């Protein structure tokens, strides 16, 4: 059974710091991995999608890496800003059935202090 | 994008509720997730071309429909207090391009 774990559960940093969020999964047979951002009480906003054949994806100040063999992904945020404060969720698509389903970690809640 | 209605809903234990979702145009897969406070979303079920294509660990009183016009709905019968959560709808084109989520419906059961 696929399990996804995110460490740390919460993180507080001063503005301008570079930071890394970690995601680990127990079964390397994944279809892809997606990082999401969630503001309090809101839906999920997709940040980056990494296909199983890829090693990393970049979007602006965000860079996500994927190491299937070790069951790990990291989300790197450069030059953090107060607007980055949110909960970050990683999810793996297990590729089951015709279209798979997402299995989520519990998230890392990030606070960036001005 | 993906739109969900209503945004908030309060129901009494034992009642039935229908939540609605409009998928992104062209997406033929819709999934529903339940997110309890402080937890990651949990997969409820998925519909692909109007047929159920997978179900998570949820009882049969959770049911759904997908319609040809990119709309879908989640029905929950005999509501329980533990059904209070944020319900998220997500759509995808066969999952290859990832999933796009709606803003969710906050259901409170009293």
PDB file of C-alpha atoms in Angstrom:
ATOM      1  CA  UNK A   1       0.000   0.000   0.000  1.00  0.00           C
ATOM      2  CA  UNK A   2       1.409   3.359  -1.065  1.00  0.00           C
ATOM      3  CA  UNK A   3       2.061   5.797   1.766  1.00  0.00           C
ATOM      4  CA  UNK A   4       3.247   9.375   1.401  1.00  0.00           C
ATOM      5  CA  UNK A   5       5.000  11.252   4.182  1.00  0.00           C
ATOM      6  CA  UNK A   6       5.963  14.900   4.333  1.00  0.00           C
ATOM      7  CA  UNK A   7       8.574  16.321   6.673  1.00  0.00           C
ATOM      8  CA  UNK A   8       8.544  18.695   8.430  1.00  0.00           C
ATOM      9  CA  UNK A   9       4.856  19.156   9.315  1.00  0.00           C
ATOM     10  CA  UNK A  10       5.440  22.857   9.889  1.00  0.00           C
ATOM     11  CA  UNK A  11       8.194  25.292   9.062  1.00  0.00           C
ATOM     12  CA  UNK A  12       8.760  28.951   9.924  1.00  0.00           C
ATOM     13  CA  UNK A  13      11.475  30.944   8.174  1.00  0.00           C
ATOM     14  CA  UNK A  14      12.422  34.610   7.763  1.00  0.00           C
ATOM     15  CA  UNK A  15      11.775  36.247   4.432  1.00  0.00           C
ATOM     16  CA  UNK A  16      14.501  35.718   1.855  1.00  0.00           C
ATOM     17  CA  UNK A  17      15.585  32.258   2.968  1.00  0.00           C
ATOM     18  CA  UNK A  18      15.915  29.368   0.582  1.00  0.00           C
ATOM     19  CA  UNK A  19      14.108  26.290   1.839  1.00  0.00           C
ATOM     20  CA  UNK A  20      13.472  22.644   1.057  1.00  0.00           C
ATOM     21  CA  UNK A  21      10.313  20.649   1.661  1.00  0.00           C
ATOM     22  CA  UNK A  22      10.559  16.875   1.693  1.00  0.00           C
ATOM     23  CA  UNK A  23       8.203  14.176   0.466  1.00  0.00           C
ATOM     24  CA  UNK A  24       8.778  10.429   0.643  1.00  0.00           C
ATOM     25  CA  UNK A  25       6.739   7.536  -0.713  1.00  0.00           C
ATOM     26  CA  UNK A  26       6.925   3.824  -0.032  1.00  0.00           C
ATOM     27  CA  UNK A  27       6.254   2.332  -3.483  1.00  0.00           C
ATOM     28  CA  UNK A  28       8.472   3.488  -6.359  1.00  0.00           C
ATOM     29  CA  UNK A  29       5.940   2.326  -8.984  1.00  0.00           C
ATOM     30  CA  UNK A  30       4.395   5.739  -9.469  1.00  0.00           C
ATOM     31  CA  UNK A  31       2.959   7.312 -12.607  1.00  0.00           C
ATOM     32  CA  UNK A  32       3.858  10.879 -11.668  1.00  0.00           C
ATOM     33  CA  UNK A  33       4.202  13.186  -8.671  1.00  0.00           C
ATOM     34  CA  UNK A  34       2.518  16.527  -8.214  1.00  0.00           C
ATOM     35  CA  UNK A  35       3.161  19.362  -5.754  1.00  0.00           C
ATOM     36  CA  UNK A  36       0.244  21.541  -4.675  1.00  0.00           C
ATOM     37  CA  UNK A  37      -0.234  24.671  -2.643  1.00  0.00           C
ATOM     38  CA  UNK A  38      -3.261  25.144  -0.398  1.00  0.00           C
ATOM     39  CA  UNK A  39      -4.226  28.397   1.290  1.00  0.00           C
ATOM     40  CA  UNK A  40      -6.346  28.111   4.467  1.00  0.00           C
ATOM     41  CA  UNK A  41      -9.844  26.825   3.700  1.00  0.00           C
ATOM     42  CA  UNK A  42      -9.211  26.882  -0.050  1.00  0.00           C
ATOM     43  CA  UNK A  43      -8.748  24.359  -2.818  1.00  0.00           C
ATOM     44  CA  UNK A  44      -5.488  23.057  -4.227  1.00  0.00           C
ATOM     45  CA  UNK A  45      -3.348  24.941  -6.715  1.00  0.00           C
ATOM     46  CA  UNK A  46      -1.008  22.821  -8.797  1.00  0.00           C
ATOM     47  CA  UNK A  47       2.613  23.992  -8.633  1.00  0.00           C
ATOM     48  CA  UNK A  48       4.655  21.366 -10.451  1.00  0.00           C
ATOM     49  CA  UNK A  49       4.058  17.987 -12.089  1.00  0.00           C
ATOM     50  CA  UNK A  50       6.938  15.547 -12.503  1.00  0.00           C
ATOM     51  CA  UNK A  51       6.404  12.533 -14.740  1.00  0.00           C
ATOM     52  CA  UNK A  52       7.959   9.265 -13.565  1.00  0.00           C
ATOM     53  CA  UNK A  53      10.598   9.477 -16.320  1.00  0.00           C
ATOM     54  CA  UNK A  54      11.705  12.973 -15.286  1.00  0.00           C
ATOM     55  CA  UNK A  55      14.168  14.033 -12.607  1.00  0.00           C
ATOM     56  CA  UNK A  56      13.060  17.606 -11.969  1.00  0.00           C
ATOM     57  CA  UNK A  57      10.782  20.452 -12.955  1.00  0.00           C
ATOM     58  CA  UNK A  58      11.191  24.199 -12.473  1.00  0.00           C
ATOM     59  CA  UNK A  59       8.742  27.067 -12.361  1.00  0.00           C
ATOM     60  CA  UNK A  60       9.989  30.488 -11.352  1.00  0.00           C
ATOM     61  CA  UNK A  61      11.411  30.279  -7.829  1.00  0.00           C
ATOM     62  CA  UNK A  62      10.238  26.683  -7.430  1.00  0.00           C
ATOM     63  CA  UNK A  63      12.192  23.556  -8.293  1.00  0.00           C
ATOM     64  CA  UNK A  64      10.977  20.032  -7.641  1.00  0.00           C
ATOM     65  CA  UNK A  65      13.104  16.915  -7.930  1.00  0.00           C
ATOM     66  CA  UNK A  66      12.133  13.267  -8.079  1.00  0.00           C
ATOM     67  CA  UNK A  67      14.198  10.207  -7.166  1.00  0.00           C
ATOM     68  CA  UNK A  68      11.985   7.181  -7.711  1.00  0.00           C
ATOM     69  CA  UNK A  69      14.571   4.646  -6.622  1.00  0.00           C
ATOM     70  CA  UNK A  70      14.842   6.179  -3.163  1.00  0.00           C
ATOM     71  CA  UNK A  71      11.171   7.144  -2.997  1.00  0.00           C
ATOM     72  CA  UNK A  72      11.831  10.836  -2.482  1.00  0.00           C
ATOM     73  CA  UNK A  73      10.894  14.208  -3.866  1.00  0.00           C
ATOM     74  CA  UNK A  74      11.947  17.667  -2.728  1.00  0.00           C
ATOM     75  CA  UNK A  75      10.416  21.065  -3.373  1.00  0.00           C
ATOM     76  CA  UNK A  76      12.981  23.862  -3.292  1.00  0.00           C
ATOM     77  CA  UNK A  77      11.724  27.422  -2.812  1.00  0.00           C
ATOM     78  CA  UNK A  78      14.238  30.153  -3.508  1.00  0.00           C
ATOM     79  CA  UNK A  79      14.194  33.572  -1.861  1.00  0.00           C
ATOM     80  CA  UNK A  80      11.033  32.923   0.136  1.00  0.00           C
ATOM     81  CA  UNK A  81       8.404  35.669   0.463  1.00  0.00           C
ATOM     82  CA  UNK A  82       5.521  36.188   2.936  1.00  0.00           C
ATOM     83  CA  UNK A  83       3.132  35.382   0.074  1.00  0.00           C
ATOM     84  CA  UNK A  84       4.584  31.872  -0.011  1.00  0.00           C
ATOM     85  CA  UNK A  85       2.960  31.157   3.359  1.00  0.00           C
ATOM     86  CA  UNK A  86       0.592  28.228   2.802  1.00  0.00           C
ATOM     87  CA  UNK A  87       0.370  24.458   3.149  1.00  0.00           C
ATOM     88  CA  UNK A  88       2.315  22.500   0.558  1.00  0.00           C
ATOM     89  CA  UNK A  89       1.089  19.037  -0.377  1.00  0.00           C
ATOM     90  CA  UNK A  90       2.765  16.384  -2.465  1.00  0.00           C
ATOM     91  CA  UNK A  91       0.780  13.640  -4.135  1.00  0.00           C
ATOM     92  CA  UNK A  92       1.773  10.569  -6.118  1.00  0.00           C
ATOM     93  CA  UNK A  93      -0.366   9.143  -8.879  1.00  0.00           C
ATOM     94  CA  UNK A  94      -0.325   5.383  -8.467  1.00  0.00           C
ATOM     95  CA  UNK A  95      -1.389   4.713 -12.068  1.00  0.00           C
ATOM     96  CA  UNK A  96      -4.048   2.217 -11.004  1.00  0.00           C
ATOM     97  CA  UNK A  97      -6.955   1.406 -13.323  1.00  0.00           C
ATOM     98  CA  UNK A  98      -7.263   3.480 -16.466  1.00  0.00           C
ATOM     99  CA  UNK A  99      -6.244   6.785 -14.977  1.00  0.00           C
ATOM    100  CA  UNK A 100      -4.778   6.306 -11.514  1.00  0.00           C
ATOM    101  CA  UNK A 101      -5.527   8.228  -8.350  1.00  0.00           C
ATOM    102  CA  UNK A 102      -3.620  10.644  -6.145  1.00  0.00           C
ATOM    103  CA  UNK A 103      -2.277   9.657  -2.754  1.00  0.00           C
ATOM    104  CA  UNK A 104      -1.418  12.665  -0.637  1.00  0.00           C
ATOM    105  CA  UNK A 105       0.927  13.394   2.189  1.00  0.00           C
ATOM    106  CA  UNK A 106      -0.368  15.377   5.155  1.00  0.00           C
ATOM    107  CA  UNK A 107       1.364  18.524   4.015  1.00  0.00           C
ATOM    108  CA  UNK A 108       3.952  20.980   5.275  1.00  0.00           C
ATOM    109  CA  UNK A 109       2.605  24.278   6.610  1.00  0.00           C
ATOM    110  CA  UNK A 110       5.015  27.057   5.771  1.00  0.00           C
ATOM    111  CA  UNK A 111       5.127  30.460   7.420  1.00  0.00           C
ATOM    112  CA  UNK A 112       7.437  33.099   5.956  1.00  0.00           C
ATOM    113  CA  UNK A 113       7.933  35.999   8.335  1.00  0.00           C
ATOM    114  CA  UNK A 114       8.536  39.527   6.977  1.00  0.00           C
TER     115      UNK A 114
ATOM    116  CA  UNK B   1     -10.771  25.540 -14.615  1.00  0.00           C
ATOM    117  CA  UNK B   2     -12.770  23.407 -12.197  1.00  0.00           C
ATOM    118  CA  UNK B   3     -15.719  24.958 -10.373  1.00  0.00           C
ATOM    119  CA  UNK B   4     -17.613  23.532  -7.411  1.00  0.00           C
ATOM    120  CA  UNK B   5     -20.910  24.438  -5.818  1.00  0.00           C
ATOM    121  CA  UNK B   6     -21.961  25.294  -3.244  1.00  0.00           C
ATOM    122  CA  UNK B   7     -18.929  26.708  -1.422  1.00  0.00           C
ATOM    123  CA  UNK B   8     -20.366  26.057   2.025  1.00  0.00           C
ATOM    124  CA  UNK B   9     -23.157  23.814   3.271  1.00  0.00           C
ATOM    125  CA  UNK B  10     -24.613  22.940   6.665  1.00  0.00           C
ATOM    126  CA  UNK B  11     -26.639  19.741   7.010  1.00  0.00           C
ATOM    127  CA  UNK B  12     -28.170  17.784   9.846  1.00  0.00           C
ATOM    128  CA  UNK B  13     -27.074  14.261  10.728  1.00  0.00           C
ATOM    129  CA  UNK B  14     -29.083  11.692   8.753  1.00  0.00           C
ATOM    130  CA  UNK B  15     -29.797  14.005   5.838  1.00  0.00           C
ATOM    131  CA  UNK B  16     -28.628  13.586   2.254  1.00  0.00           C
ATOM    132  CA  UNK B  17     -26.436  16.031   0.313  1.00  0.00           C
ATOM    133  CA  UNK B  18     -25.441  16.562  -3.319  1.00  0.00           C
ATOM    134  CA  UNK B  19     -22.267  18.417  -4.231  1.00  0.00           C
ATOM    135  CA  UNK B  20     -21.621  19.559  -7.775  1.00  0.00           C
ATOM    136  CA  UNK B  21     -18.548  19.998  -9.927  1.00  0.00           C
ATOM    137  CA  UNK B  22     -17.900  21.348 -13.394  1.00  0.00           C
ATOM    138  CA  UNK B  23     -14.733  19.895 -14.866  1.00  0.00           C
ATOM    139  CA  UNK B  24     -12.215  21.646 -17.043  1.00  0.00           C
ATOM    140  CA  UNK B  25     -13.310  21.455 -20.667  1.00  0.00           C
ATOM    141  CA  UNK B  26     -11.876  18.408 -22.453  1.00  0.00           C
ATOM    142  CA  UNK B  27     -11.088  16.492 -19.285  1.00  0.00           C
ATOM    143  CA  UNK B  28     -12.684  13.043 -19.261  1.00  0.00           C
ATOM    144  CA  UNK B  29     -11.722  12.019 -15.739  1.00  0.00           C
ATOM    145  CA  UNK B  30     -13.156  13.451 -12.526  1.00  0.00           C
ATOM    146  CA  UNK B  31     -12.123  12.479  -9.019  1.00  0.00           C
ATOM    147  CA  UNK B  32     -13.531  13.387  -5.628  1.00  0.00           C
ATOM    148  CA  UNK B  33     -11.511  13.776  -2.441  1.00  0.00           C
ATOM    149  CA  UNK B  34     -12.408  14.348   1.203  1.00  0.00           C
ATOM    150  CA  UNK B  35     -10.099  16.504   3.287  1.00  0.00           C
ATOM    151  CA  UNK B  36     -10.551  16.564   7.044  1.00  0.00           C
ATOM    152  CA  UNK B  37      -9.087  19.476   8.973  1.00  0.00           C
ATOM    153  CA  UNK B  38      -5.307  19.255   9.173  1.00  0.00           C
ATOM    154  CA  UNK B  39      -5.100  16.195   6.931  1.00  0.00           C
ATOM    155  CA  UNK B  40      -4.201  15.510   3.334  1.00  0.00           C
ATOM    156  CA  UNK B  41      -7.056  14.792   0.901  1.00  0.00           C
ATOM    157  CA  UNK B  42      -8.351  11.206   0.804  1.00  0.00           C
ATOM    158  CA  UNK B  43      -9.499   9.627  -2.459  1.00  0.00           C
ATOM    159  CA  UNK B  44     -13.240   8.857  -2.533  1.00  0.00           C
ATOM    160  CA  UNK B  45     -13.777   7.687  -6.118  1.00  0.00           C
ATOM    161  CA  UNK B  46     -13.086   8.482  -9.720  1.00  0.00           C
ATOM    162  CA  UNK B  47     -15.199   8.562 -12.871  1.00  0.00           C
ATOM    163  CA  UNK B  48     -13.829   8.020 -16.345  1.00  0.00           C
ATOM    164  CA  UNK B  49     -16.121   8.543 -19.314  1.00  0.00           C
ATOM    165  CA  UNK B  50     -19.173   8.433 -17.038  1.00  0.00           C
ATOM    166  CA  UNK B  51     -18.314   5.141 -15.340  1.00  0.00           C
ATOM    167  CA  UNK B  52     -16.847   4.612 -11.864  1.00  0.00           C
ATOM    168  CA  UNK B  53     -13.195   3.793 -12.327  1.00  0.00           C
ATOM    169  CA  UNK B  54     -11.939   3.251  -8.803  1.00  0.00           C
ATOM    170  CA  UNK B  55     -13.063   3.778  -5.240  1.00  0.00           C
ATOM    171  CA  UNK B  56     -11.208   4.495  -2.046  1.00  0.00           C
ATOM    172  CA  UNK B  57     -12.078   3.277   1.433  1.00  0.00           C
ATOM    173  CA  UNK B  58     -15.488   4.957   1.626  1.00  0.00           C
ATOM    174  CA  UNK B  59     -18.851   3.272   2.275  1.00  0.00           C
ATOM    175  CA  UNK B  60     -21.554   2.875  -0.418  1.00  0.00           C
ATOM    176  CA  UNK B  61     -23.517   5.816   0.969  1.00  0.00           C
ATOM    177  CA  UNK B  62     -20.957   7.906  -0.927  1.00  0.00           C
ATOM    178  CA  UNK B  63     -21.961   7.770  -4.592  1.00  0.00           C
ATOM    179  CA  UNK B  64     -21.410   9.813  -7.693  1.00  0.00           C
ATOM    180  CA  UNK B  65     -22.341  10.548 -11.254  1.00  0.00           C
ATOM    181  CA  UNK B  66     -20.493  11.985 -14.203  1.00  0.00           C
ATOM    182  CA  UNK B  67     -22.420  13.555 -17.079  1.00  0.00           C
ATOM    183  CA  UNK B  68     -21.429  14.077 -20.735  1.00  0.00           C
ATOM    184  CA  UNK B  69     -21.422  17.863 -20.325  1.00  0.00           C
ATOM    185  CA  UNK B  70     -18.289  17.982 -18.098  1.00  0.00           C
ATOM    186  CA  UNK B  71     -20.383  18.091 -14.927  1.00  0.00           C
ATOM    187  CA  UNK B  72     -20.437  15.614 -12.075  1.00  0.00           C
ATOM    188  CA  UNK B  73     -21.876  15.225  -8.620  1.00  0.00           C
ATOM    189  CA  UNK B  74     -21.085  13.584  -5.311  1.00  0.00           C
ATOM    190  CA  UNK B  75     -23.996  12.296  -3.238  1.00  0.00           C
ATOM    191  CA  UNK B  76     -23.749  11.376   0.418  1.00  0.00           C
ATOM    192  CA  UNK B  77     -26.666   9.662   2.156  1.00  0.00           C
ATOM    193  CA  UNK B  78     -27.334   9.294   5.884  1.00  0.00           C
ATOM    194  CA  UNK B  79     -24.871  12.008   6.838  1.00  0.00           C
ATOM    195  CA  UNK B  80     -22.708  11.470   9.899  1.00  0.00           C
ATOM    196  CA  UNK B  81     -20.856  14.029  11.993  1.00  0.00           C
ATOM    197  CA  UNK B  82     -17.523  12.656  10.702  1.00  0.00           C
ATOM    198  CA  UNK B  83     -18.541  13.559   7.152  1.00  0.00           C
ATOM    199  CA  UNK B  84     -17.793  17.181   8.024  1.00  0.00           C
ATOM    200  CA  UNK B  85     -14.891  18.074   5.759  1.00  0.00           C
ATOM    201  CA  UNK B  86     -13.754  19.950   2.666  1.00  0.00           C
ATOM    202  CA  UNK B  87     -14.803  18.041  -0.461  1.00  0.00           C
ATOM    203  CA  UNK B  88     -12.587  18.564  -3.461  1.00  0.00           C
ATOM    204  CA  UNK B  89     -13.272  17.774  -7.091  1.00  0.00           C
ATOM    205  CA  UNK B  90     -10.402  17.283  -9.529  1.00  0.00           C
ATOM    206  CA  UNK B  91     -10.379  16.703 -13.257  1.00  0.00           C
ATOM    207  CA  UNK B  92      -7.787  15.413 -15.668  1.00  0.00           C
ATOM    208  CA  UNK B  93      -7.315  14.248 -19.216  1.00  0.00           C
ATOM    209  CA  UNK B  94      -6.639  10.566 -18.408  1.00  0.00           C
ATOM    210  CA  UNK B  95      -4.274  11.664 -15.626  1.00  0.00           C
ATOM    211  CA  UNK B  96      -1.297  12.152 -17.934  1.00  0.00           C
ATOM    212  CA  UNK B  97      -1.234  15.912 -17.434  1.00  0.00           C
ATOM    213  CA  UNK B  98      -1.868  15.864 -13.707  1.00  0.00           C
ATOM    214  CA  UNK B  99      -5.011  16.994 -11.947  1.00  0.00           C
ATOM    215  CA  UNK B 100      -6.715  20.383 -11.686  1.00  0.00           C
ATOM    216  CA  UNK B 101      -8.633  20.958  -8.470  1.00  0.00           C
ATOM    217  CA  UNK B 102     -11.632  23.091  -7.679  1.00  0.00           C
ATOM    218  CA  UNK B 103     -11.942  25.380  -4.657  1.00  0.00           C
ATOM    219  CA  UNK B 104     -13.927  22.794  -2.719  1.00  0.00           C
ATOM    220  CA  UNK B 105     -17.187  22.602  -0.811  1.00  0.00           C
ATOM    221  CA  UNK B 106     -17.018  22.926   2.956  1.00  0.00           C
ATOM    222  CA  UNK B 107     -19.633  20.563   4.432  1.00  0.00           C
ATOM    223  CA  UNK B 108     -20.576  20.841   8.079  1.00  0.00           C
ATOM    224  CA  UNK B 109     -22.808  18.162   9.599  1.00  0.00           C
ATOM    225  CA  UNK B 110     -24.506  19.112  12.878  1.00  0.00           C
TER     226      UNK B 110
END
